[in-house]
Short mmCIF file of C-alpha atoms in Angstrom, two decimals:
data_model
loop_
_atom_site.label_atom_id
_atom_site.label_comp_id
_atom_site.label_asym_id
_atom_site.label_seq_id
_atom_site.Cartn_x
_atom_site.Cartn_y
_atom_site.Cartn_z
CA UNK A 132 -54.06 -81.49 -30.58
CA UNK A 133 -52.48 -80.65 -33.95
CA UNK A 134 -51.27 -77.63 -34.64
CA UNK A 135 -50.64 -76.35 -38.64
CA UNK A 136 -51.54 -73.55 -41.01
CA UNK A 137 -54.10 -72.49 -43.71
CA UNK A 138 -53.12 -73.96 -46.85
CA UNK A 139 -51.26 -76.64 -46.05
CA UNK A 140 -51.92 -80.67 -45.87
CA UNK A 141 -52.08 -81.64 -42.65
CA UNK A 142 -52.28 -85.70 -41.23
CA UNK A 143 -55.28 -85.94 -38.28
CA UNK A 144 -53.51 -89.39 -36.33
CA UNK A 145 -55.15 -91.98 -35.44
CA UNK A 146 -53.64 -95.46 -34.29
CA UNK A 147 -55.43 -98.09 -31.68
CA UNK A 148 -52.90 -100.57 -30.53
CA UNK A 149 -55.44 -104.04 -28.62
CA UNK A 150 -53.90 -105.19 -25.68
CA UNK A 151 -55.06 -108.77 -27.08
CA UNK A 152 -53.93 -110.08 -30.14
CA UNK A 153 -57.01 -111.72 -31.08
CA UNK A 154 -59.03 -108.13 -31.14
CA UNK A 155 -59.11 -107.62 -34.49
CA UNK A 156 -59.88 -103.60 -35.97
CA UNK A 157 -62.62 -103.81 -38.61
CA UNK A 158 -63.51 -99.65 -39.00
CA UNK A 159 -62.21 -96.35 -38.57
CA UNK A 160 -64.76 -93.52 -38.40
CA UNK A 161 -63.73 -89.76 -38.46
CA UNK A 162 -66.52 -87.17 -37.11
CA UNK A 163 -66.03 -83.23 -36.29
CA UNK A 164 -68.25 -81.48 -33.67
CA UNK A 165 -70.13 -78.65 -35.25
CA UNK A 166 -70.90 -75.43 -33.18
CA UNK A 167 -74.18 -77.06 -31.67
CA UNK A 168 -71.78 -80.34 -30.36
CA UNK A 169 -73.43 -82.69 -32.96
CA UNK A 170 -71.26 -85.11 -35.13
CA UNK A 171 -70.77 -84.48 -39.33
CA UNK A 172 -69.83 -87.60 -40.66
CA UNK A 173 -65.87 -86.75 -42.34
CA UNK A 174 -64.76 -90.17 -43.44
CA UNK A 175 -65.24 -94.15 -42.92
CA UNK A 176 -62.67 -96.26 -43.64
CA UNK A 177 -63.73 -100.29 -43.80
CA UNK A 178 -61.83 -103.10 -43.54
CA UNK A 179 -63.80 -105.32 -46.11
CA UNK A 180 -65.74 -102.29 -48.35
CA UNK A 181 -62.93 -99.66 -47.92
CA UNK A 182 -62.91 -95.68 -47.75
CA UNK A 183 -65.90 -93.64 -47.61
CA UNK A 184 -65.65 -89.90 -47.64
CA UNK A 185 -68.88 -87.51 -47.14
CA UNK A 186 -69.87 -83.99 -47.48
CA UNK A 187 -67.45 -81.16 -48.39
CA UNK A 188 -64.19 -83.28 -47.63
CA UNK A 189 -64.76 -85.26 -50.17
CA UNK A 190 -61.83 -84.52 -52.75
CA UNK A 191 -59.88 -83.18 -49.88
CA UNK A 192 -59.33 -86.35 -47.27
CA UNK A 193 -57.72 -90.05 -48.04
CA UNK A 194 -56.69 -92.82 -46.03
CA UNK A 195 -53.12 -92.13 -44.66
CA UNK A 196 -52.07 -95.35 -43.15
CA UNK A 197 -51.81 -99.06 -45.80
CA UNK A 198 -53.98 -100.67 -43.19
CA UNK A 199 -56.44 -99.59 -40.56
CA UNK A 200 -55.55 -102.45 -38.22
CA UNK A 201 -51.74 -100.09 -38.12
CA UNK A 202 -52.69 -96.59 -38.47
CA UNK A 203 -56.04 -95.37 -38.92
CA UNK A 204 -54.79 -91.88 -39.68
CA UNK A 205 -56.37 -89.24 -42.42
CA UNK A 206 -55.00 -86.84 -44.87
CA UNK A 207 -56.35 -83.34 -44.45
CA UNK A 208 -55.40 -81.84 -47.80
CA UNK A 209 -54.52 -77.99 -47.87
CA UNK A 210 -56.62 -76.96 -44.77
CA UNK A 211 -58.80 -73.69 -45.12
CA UNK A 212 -59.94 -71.86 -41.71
CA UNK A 213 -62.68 -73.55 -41.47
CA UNK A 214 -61.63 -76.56 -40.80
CA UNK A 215 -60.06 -75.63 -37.32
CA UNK A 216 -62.24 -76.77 -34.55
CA UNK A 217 -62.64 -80.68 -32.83
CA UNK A 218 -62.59 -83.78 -34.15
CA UNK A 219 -63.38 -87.44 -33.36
CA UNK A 220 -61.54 -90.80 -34.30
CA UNK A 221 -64.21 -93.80 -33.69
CA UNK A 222 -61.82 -97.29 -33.58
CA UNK A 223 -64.72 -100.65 -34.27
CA UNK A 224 -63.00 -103.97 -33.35
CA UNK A 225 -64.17 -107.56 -32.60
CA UNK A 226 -64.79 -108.40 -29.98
CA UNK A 227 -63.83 -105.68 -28.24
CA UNK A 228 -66.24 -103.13 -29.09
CA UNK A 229 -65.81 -99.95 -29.94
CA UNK A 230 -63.20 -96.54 -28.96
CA UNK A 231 -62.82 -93.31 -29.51
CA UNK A 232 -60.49 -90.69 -28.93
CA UNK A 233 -60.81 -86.73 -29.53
CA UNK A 234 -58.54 -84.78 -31.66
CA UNK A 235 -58.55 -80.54 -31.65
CA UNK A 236 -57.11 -79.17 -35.21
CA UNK A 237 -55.76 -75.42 -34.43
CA UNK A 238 -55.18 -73.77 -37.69
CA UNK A 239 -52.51 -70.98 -38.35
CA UNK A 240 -52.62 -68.67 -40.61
CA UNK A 241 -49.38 -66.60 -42.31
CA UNK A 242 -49.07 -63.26 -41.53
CA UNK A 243 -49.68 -61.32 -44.95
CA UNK A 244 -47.66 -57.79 -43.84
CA UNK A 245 -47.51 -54.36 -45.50
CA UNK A 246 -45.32 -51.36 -44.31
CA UNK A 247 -47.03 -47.73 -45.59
CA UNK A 248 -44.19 -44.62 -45.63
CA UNK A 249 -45.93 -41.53 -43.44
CA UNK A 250 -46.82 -38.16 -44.68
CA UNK A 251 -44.22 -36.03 -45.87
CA UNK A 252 -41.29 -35.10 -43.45
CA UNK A 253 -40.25 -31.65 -42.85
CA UNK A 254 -37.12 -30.55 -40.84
CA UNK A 255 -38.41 -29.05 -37.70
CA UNK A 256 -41.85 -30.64 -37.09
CA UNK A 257 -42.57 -32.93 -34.08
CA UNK A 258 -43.52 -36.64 -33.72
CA UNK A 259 -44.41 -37.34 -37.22
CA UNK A 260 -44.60 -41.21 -38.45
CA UNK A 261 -42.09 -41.82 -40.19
CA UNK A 262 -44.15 -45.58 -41.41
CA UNK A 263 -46.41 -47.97 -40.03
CA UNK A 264 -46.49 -52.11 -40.83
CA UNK A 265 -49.45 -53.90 -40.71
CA UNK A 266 -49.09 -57.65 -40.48
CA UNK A 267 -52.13 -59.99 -40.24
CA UNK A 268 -52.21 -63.32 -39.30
CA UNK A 269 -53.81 -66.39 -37.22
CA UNK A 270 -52.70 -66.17 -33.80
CA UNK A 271 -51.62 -62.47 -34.08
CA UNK A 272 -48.52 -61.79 -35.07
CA UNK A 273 -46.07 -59.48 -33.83
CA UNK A 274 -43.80 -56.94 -35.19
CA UNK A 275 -40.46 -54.97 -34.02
CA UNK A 276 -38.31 -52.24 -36.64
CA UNK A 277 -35.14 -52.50 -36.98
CA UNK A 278 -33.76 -49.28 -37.66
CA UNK A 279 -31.02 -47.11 -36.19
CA UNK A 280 -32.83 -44.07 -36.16
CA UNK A 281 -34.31 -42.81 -32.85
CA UNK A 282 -38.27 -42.70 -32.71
CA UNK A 283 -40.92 -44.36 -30.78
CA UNK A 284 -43.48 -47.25 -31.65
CA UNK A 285 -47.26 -46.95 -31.64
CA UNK A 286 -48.97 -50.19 -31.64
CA UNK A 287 -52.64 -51.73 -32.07
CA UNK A 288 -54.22 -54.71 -32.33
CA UNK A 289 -57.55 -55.40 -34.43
CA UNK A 290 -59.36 -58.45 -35.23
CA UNK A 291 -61.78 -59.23 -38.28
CA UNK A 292 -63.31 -61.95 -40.29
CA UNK A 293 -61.61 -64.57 -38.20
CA UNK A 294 -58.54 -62.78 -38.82
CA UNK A 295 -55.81 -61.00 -36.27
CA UNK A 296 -53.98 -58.11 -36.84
CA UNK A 297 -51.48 -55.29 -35.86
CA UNK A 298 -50.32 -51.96 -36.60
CA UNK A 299 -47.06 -50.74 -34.94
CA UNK A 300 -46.08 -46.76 -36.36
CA UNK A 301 -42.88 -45.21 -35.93
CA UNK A 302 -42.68 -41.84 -34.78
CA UNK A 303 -40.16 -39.53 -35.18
CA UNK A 304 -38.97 -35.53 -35.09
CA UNK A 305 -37.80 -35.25 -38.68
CA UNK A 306 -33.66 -33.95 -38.83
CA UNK A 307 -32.33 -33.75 -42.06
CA UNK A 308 -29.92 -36.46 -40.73
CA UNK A 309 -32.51 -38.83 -40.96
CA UNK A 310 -32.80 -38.46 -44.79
CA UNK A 311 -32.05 -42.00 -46.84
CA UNK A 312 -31.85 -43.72 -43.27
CA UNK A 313 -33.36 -47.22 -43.81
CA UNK A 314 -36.47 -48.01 -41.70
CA UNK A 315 -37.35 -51.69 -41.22
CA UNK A 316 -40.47 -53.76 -40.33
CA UNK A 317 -39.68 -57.32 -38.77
CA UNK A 318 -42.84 -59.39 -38.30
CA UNK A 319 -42.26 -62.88 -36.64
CA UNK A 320 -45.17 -65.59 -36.41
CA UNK A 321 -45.36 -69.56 -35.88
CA UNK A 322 -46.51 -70.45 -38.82
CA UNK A 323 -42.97 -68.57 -40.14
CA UNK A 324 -39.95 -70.88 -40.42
CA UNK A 325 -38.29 -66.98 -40.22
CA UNK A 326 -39.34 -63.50 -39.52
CA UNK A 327 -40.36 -61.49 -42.50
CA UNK A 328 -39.11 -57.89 -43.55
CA UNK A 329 -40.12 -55.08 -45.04
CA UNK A 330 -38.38 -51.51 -45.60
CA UNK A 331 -38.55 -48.23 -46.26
CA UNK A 332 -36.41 -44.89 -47.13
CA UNK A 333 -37.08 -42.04 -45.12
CA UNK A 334 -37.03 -39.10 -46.78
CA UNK A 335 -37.03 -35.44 -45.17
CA UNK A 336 -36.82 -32.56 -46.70
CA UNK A 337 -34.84 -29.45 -45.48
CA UNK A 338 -33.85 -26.09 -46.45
CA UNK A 339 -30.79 -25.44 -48.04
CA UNK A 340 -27.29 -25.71 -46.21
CA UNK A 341 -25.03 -23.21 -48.57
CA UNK A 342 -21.47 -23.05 -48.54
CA UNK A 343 -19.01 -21.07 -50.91
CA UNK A 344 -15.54 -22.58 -51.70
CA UNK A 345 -13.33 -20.82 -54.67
CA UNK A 346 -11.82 -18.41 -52.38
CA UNK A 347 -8.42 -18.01 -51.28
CA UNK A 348 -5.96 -15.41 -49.56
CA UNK A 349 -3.58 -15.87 -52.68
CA UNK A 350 -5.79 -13.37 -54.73
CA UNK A 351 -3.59 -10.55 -55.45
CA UNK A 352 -4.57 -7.64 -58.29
CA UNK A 353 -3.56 -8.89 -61.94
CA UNK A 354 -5.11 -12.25 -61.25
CA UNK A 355 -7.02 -13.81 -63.77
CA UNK A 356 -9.60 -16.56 -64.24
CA UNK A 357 -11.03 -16.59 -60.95
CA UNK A 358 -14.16 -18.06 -60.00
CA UNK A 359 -16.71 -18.43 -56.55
CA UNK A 360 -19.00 -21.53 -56.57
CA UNK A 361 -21.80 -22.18 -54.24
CA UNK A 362 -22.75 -25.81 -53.34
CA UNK A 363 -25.85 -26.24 -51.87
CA UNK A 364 -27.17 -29.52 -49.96
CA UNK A 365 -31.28 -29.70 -49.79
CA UNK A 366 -34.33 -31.60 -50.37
CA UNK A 367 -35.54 -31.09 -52.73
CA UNK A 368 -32.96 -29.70 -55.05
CA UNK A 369 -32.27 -26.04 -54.91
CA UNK A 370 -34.51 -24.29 -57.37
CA UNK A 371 -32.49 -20.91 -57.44
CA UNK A 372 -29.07 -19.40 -57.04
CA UNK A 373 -28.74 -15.43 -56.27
CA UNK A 374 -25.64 -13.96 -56.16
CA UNK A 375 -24.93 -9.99 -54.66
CA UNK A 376 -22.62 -8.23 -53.14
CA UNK A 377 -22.95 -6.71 -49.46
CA UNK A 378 -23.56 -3.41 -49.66
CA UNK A 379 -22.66 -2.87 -53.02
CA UNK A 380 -23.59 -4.38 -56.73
CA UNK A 381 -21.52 -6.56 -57.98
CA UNK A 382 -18.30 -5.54 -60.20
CA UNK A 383 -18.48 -5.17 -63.94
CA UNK A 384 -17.60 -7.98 -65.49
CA UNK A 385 -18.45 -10.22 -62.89
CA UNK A 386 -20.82 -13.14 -64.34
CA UNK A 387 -23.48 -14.60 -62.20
CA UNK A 388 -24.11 -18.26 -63.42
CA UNK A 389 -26.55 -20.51 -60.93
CA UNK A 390 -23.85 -21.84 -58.44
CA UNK A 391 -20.98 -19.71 -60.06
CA UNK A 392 -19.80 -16.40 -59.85
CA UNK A 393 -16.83 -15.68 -62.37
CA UNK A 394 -14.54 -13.10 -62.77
CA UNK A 395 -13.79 -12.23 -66.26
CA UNK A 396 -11.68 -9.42 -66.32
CA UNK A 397 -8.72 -9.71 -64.29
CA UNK A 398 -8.71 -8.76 -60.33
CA UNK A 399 -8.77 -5.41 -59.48
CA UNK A 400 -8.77 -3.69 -55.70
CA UNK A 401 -12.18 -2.26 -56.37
CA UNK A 402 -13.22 -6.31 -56.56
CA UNK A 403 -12.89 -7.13 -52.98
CA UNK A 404 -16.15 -7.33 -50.75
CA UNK A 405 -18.64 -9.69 -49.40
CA UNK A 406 -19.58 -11.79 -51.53
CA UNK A 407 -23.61 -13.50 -50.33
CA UNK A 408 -25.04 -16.93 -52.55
CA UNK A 409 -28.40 -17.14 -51.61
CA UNK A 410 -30.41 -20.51 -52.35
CA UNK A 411 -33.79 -21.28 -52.30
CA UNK A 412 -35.83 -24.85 -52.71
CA UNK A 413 -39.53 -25.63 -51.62
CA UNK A 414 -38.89 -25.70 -48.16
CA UNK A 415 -37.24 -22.22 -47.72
CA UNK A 416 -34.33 -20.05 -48.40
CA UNK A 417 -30.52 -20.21 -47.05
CA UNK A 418 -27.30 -17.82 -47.89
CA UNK A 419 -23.85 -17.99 -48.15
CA UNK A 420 -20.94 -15.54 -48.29
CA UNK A 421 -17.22 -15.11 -47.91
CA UNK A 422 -15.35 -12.10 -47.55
CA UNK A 423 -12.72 -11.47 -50.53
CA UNK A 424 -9.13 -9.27 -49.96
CA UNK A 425 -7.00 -8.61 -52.98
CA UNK A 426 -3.43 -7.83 -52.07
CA UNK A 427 -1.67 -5.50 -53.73
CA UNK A 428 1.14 -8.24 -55.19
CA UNK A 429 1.50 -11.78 -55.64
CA UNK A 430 2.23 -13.29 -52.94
CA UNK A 431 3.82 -16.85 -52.20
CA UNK A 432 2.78 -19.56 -50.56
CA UNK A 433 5.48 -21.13 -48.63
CA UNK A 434 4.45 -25.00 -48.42
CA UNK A 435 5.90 -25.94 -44.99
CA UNK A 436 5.25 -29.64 -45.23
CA UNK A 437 8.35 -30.56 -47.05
CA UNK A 438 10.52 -28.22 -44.36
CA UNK A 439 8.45 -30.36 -41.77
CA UNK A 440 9.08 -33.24 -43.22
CA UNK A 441 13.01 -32.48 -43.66
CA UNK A 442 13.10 -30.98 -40.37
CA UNK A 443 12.10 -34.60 -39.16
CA UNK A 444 14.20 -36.33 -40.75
CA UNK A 445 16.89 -33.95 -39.44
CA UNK A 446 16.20 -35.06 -36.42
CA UNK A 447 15.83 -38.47 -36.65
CA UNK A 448 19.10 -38.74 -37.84
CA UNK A 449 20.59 -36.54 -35.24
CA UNK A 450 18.86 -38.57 -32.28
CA UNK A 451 20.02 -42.48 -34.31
CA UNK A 452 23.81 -40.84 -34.21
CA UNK A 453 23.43 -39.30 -30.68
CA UNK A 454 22.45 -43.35 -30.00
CA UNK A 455 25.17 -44.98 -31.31
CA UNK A 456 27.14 -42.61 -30.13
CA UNK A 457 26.29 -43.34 -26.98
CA UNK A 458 26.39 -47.08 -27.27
CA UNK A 459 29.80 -46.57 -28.42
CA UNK A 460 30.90 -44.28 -25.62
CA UNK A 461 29.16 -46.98 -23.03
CA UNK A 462 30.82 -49.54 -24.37
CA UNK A 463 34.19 -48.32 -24.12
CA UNK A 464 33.68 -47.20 -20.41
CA UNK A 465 33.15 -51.01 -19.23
CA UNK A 466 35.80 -51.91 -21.30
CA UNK A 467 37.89 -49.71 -19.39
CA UNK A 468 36.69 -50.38 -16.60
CA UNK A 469 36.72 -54.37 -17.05
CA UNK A 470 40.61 -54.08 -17.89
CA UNK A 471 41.62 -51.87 -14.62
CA UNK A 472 39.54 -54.31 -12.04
CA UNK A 473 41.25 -56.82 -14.44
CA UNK A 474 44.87 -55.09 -13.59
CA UNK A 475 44.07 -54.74 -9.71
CA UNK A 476 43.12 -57.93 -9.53
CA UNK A 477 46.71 -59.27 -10.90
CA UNK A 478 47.71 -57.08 -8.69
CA UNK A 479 46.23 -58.25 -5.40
CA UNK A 480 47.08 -62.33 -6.54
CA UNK A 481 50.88 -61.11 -6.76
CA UNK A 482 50.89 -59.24 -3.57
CA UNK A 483 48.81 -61.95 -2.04
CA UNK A 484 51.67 -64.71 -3.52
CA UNK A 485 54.83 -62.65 -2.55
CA UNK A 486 53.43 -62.41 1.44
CA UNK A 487 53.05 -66.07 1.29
CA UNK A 488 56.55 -66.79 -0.09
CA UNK A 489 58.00 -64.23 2.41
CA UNK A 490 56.51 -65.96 5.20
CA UNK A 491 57.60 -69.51 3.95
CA UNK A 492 60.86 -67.76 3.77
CA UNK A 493 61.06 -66.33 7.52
CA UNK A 494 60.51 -69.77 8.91
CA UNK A 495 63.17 -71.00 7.12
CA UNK A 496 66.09 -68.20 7.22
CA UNK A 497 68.27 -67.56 9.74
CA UNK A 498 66.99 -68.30 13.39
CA UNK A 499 69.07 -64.57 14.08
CA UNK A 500 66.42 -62.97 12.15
CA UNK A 501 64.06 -64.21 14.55
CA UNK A 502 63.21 -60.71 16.58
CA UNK A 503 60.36 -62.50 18.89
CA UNK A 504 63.30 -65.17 20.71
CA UNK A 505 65.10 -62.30 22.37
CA UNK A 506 62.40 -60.68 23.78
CA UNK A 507 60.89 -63.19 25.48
CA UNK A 508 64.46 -64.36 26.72
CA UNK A 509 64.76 -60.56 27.92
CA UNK A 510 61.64 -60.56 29.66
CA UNK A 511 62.33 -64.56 31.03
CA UNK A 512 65.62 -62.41 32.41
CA UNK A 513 64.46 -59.53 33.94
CA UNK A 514 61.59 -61.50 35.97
CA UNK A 515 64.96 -63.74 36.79
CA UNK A 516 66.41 -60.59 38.19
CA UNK A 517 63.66 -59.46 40.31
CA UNK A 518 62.75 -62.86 41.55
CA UNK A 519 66.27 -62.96 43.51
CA UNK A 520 66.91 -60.87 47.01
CA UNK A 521 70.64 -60.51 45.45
CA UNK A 522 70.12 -57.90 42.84
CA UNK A 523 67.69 -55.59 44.84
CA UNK A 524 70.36 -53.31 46.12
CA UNK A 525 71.53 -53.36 42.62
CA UNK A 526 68.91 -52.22 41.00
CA UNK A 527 68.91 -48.52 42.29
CA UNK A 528 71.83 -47.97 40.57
CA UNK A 529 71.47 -46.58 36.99
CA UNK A 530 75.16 -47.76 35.69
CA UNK A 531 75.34 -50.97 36.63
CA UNK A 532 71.81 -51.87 35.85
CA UNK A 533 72.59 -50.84 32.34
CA UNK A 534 75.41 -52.91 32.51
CA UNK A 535 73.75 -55.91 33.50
CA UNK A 536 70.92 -55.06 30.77
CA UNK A 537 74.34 -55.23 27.97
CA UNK A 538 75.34 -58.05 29.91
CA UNK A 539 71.76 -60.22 29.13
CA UNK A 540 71.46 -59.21 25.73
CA UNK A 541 75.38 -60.32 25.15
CA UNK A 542 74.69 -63.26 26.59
CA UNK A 543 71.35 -64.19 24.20
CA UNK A 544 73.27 -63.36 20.97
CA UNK A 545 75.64 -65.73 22.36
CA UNK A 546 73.35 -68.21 22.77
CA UNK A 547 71.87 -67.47 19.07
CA UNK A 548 75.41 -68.04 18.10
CA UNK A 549 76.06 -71.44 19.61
CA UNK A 550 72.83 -72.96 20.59
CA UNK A 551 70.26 -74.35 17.98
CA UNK A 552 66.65 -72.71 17.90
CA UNK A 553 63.48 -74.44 19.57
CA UNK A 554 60.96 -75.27 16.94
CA UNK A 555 58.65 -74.10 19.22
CA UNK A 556 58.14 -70.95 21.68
CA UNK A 557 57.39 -71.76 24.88
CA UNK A 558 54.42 -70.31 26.93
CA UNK A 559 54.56 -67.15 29.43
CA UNK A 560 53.90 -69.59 31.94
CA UNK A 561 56.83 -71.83 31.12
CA UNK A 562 59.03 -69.24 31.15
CA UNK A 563 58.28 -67.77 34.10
CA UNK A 564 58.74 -71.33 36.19
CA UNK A 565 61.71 -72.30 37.99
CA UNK A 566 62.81 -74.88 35.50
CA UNK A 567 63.54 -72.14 33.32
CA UNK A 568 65.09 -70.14 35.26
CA UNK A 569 67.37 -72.49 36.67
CA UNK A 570 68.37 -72.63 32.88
CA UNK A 571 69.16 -69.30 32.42
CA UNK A 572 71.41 -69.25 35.41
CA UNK A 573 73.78 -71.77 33.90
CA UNK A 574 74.90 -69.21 31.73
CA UNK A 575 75.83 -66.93 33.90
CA UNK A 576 78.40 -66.58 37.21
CA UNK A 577 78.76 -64.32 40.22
CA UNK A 578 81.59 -62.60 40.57
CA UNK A 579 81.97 -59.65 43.30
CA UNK A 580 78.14 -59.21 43.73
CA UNK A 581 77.97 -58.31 39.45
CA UNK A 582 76.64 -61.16 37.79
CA UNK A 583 78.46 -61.95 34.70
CA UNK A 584 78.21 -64.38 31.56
CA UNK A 585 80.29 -67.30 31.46
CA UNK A 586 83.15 -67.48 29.07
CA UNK A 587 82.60 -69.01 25.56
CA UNK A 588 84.83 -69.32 22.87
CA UNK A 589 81.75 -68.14 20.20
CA UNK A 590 80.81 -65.04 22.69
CA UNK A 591 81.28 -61.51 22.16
CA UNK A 592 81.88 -59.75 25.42
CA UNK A 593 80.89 -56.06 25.58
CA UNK A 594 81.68 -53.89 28.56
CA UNK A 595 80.43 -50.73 29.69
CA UNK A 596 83.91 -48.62 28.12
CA UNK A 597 84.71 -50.82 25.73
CA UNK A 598 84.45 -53.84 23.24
CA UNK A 599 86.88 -56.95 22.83
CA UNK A 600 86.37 -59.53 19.81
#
């Protein structure tokens, strides 16, 4: 099937390709069915005696194709409706025979679209049409709006003289915020290479919405030149402007002007009041009013935005010092802080090298300085003592064991004196053996159950009255 629209030239194909090269094409014949099936003759194109074309398409068809033995194809110049409908390509060869092959033309046509504004809107009704589109068209077309108003769609579909159509209306409750919205018809069809628009203004008309501006708490008695206006938003345009005065007329020398009320003479006390604009269009009638006060005296208006706006910059600069300040201040506390850890920790490394040099120091000094020698020799001694049967019956006796206590510790200076200092301290357990103690013995001699050190010419003897050098 082809598929194309009313009006424009359209190619019916047809091309027979013989599976044997010797087949040779010698006519192309081009019928359409009419409604009772029969054929009507469209065009004949010969090899040898060349195009014929017959009836009503003559004028409108030609041969499309150079040759018919490559493309037996017509031209269908600007197709009108009637032309839709089935077709038949006839293919004559030699010695083949002949072919055919059915073709179905399906004509669009353009949608031809008109939008039509509704009656008049009025503020207040309900579900009005705001506009309907109407877009006709072969197959039907269809059609959206494209709006941002909110409303709902209405649509139906109709049919005549070969023809389809449809009617989509928008409905809406009128609102005076509606007025000058745009309203737009979209219509979209196959035949269209893009949808096609339409729009329209919505207009709704409202009463008046008054309000009076002029006024201000500054009018004091003396003041001069004063005036009230009254603006006034409707559709249509206000066609009068009343002004009074609530229960009261209005002051002498007060002039009423459409929107304007002026005050000629200057203010007075007697001026103040309600003042009422009342405005009236075709759709109805809407008032106004503001209530005036005269003071007595002038009084001044005290413009607080530049004291805001110093106030704030006050501040600012108040909270960018208290910052810096603060930075500062910070700043100076690690400092502070850096230098005494700095301090302590000189400290600690002296301390730390002054132990170390003391201790290299005690292991080389004088062996006499040594405090841990004697007191092992003492305790080597005592268990000496104790280990012989000799000195028990000394022992309860306080004198004499303090004696022999003098006695040891004599003796061990003496050795300090004479007798060069082990490298090494010997074990508990080495002191304790007999080895040892055989040692310490050699230093000593019995005399008269007491024992007592030997005699050296180094020694410093000290006795329990006395002391001899």
């Amino acid at each position: 099937s082809v598929t194309s629209a009313v009006g424009k030239d359209t190619v019916l194909p047809c091309i027979f390709k013989p599976e044997d090269p010797k087949v040779k094409i010698t006519q192309v014949a081009w019928y359409k069915k009419n409604e009772n099936g029969g054929n009507i003759e469209v065009a004949i194109l010969n090899a040898e005696h060349g195009t014929s074309i017959f009836g009503t398409y003559d004028g409108r068809v030609e041969k499309h194709g150079k040759s018919i033995d490559k493309d037996g194809s017509i031209l269908l110049k600007k197709v009108i409706l009637a032309d839709e409908g089935q077709y038949l390509c006839r293919v004559t060869t030699f010695p083949a025979g002949n072919f055919e092959q059915p073709l179905t033309l399906i004509l669009m046509i353009r949608p031809h679209m008109d939008i039509h504004p509704g009656p008049m809107l009025v503020e207040g009704q309900r579900n009005k049409v705001a506009a309907s589109c109407t877009a006709e068209g072969l197959p039907r077309p269809t059609i959206q709006w494209k709006t941002e108003l909110d409303g709902d769609i209405i649509t139906k579909n109709m049919s005549s003289h070969n023809m389809l159509s449809v009617t989509s209306e928008f409905i809406v409750r009128p609102e005076r915020s509606m007025n000058e919205k745009l309203l737009t018809c979209v219509v979209s069809h196959p035949a269209l290479v893009k949808p096609k628009e339409a729009s329209h203004t919505v207009k709704v008309q409202y009463p008046p919405e008054v309000k009076i501006y002029g006024y201000s708490k500054a009018w004091h008695v003396g003041m001069k030149e004063v005036v009230l206006k009254c603006e006034a938003k409707a559709n249509p345009e206000p066609a009068k402007y009343s002004w009074s005065r609530m229960n009261s007329s209005l002051p002498e020398g007060v002039i009423p002007s459409n929107g304007t009320l002026k005050f000629k003479n200057a203010l007075a006390i007697e001026d103040e009041g309600v003042y009422v604009c009342r405005v009236t269009n075709k759709i109805g009638t809407r008032e106004g009013s503001v209530d005036v006060k005269i003071s007595l005296h002038m009084t001044r208006n005290v413009d607080f935005v530049p004291l805001v706006l110093i106030a704030i910059g006050v501040l600012a600069v108040v909270l960018l010092f208290t910052l810096l300040l603060s930075v500062v201040l910070i700043n100076r506390y690690h400092k502070k802080k850096t230098q005494e850890l700095a301090i302590k920790l000189e400290e600690i490394s002296t301390m730390s090298r002054q132990t170390s040099l003391k201790r290299i120091n005690s292991v080389n000094t004088d062996v006499r300085l040594q405090t841990k020698e004697p007191l092992i020799v003492y305790m080597t001694l005592v268990c000496s003592q104790t280990s012989f049967p000799l000195f028990k019956s000394m022992l309860d006796k306080r004198e004499d064991e303090r004696y022999s206590l003098s006695t040891i510790t004599t003796v061990r200076e003496m050795e300090v004196q004479t007798d060069p200092v082990p490298t090494t301290v010997p074990e508990d357990d080495d002191l304790s053996s007999p080895q040892s103690i055989q040692e310490a013995m050699n230093h000593f001699q019995q005399q008269n159950g007491t024992l007592r050190a030997k005699p050296s010419a180094n020694g410093i003897y000290v006795g329990q009255r006395g002391q001899f050098v």
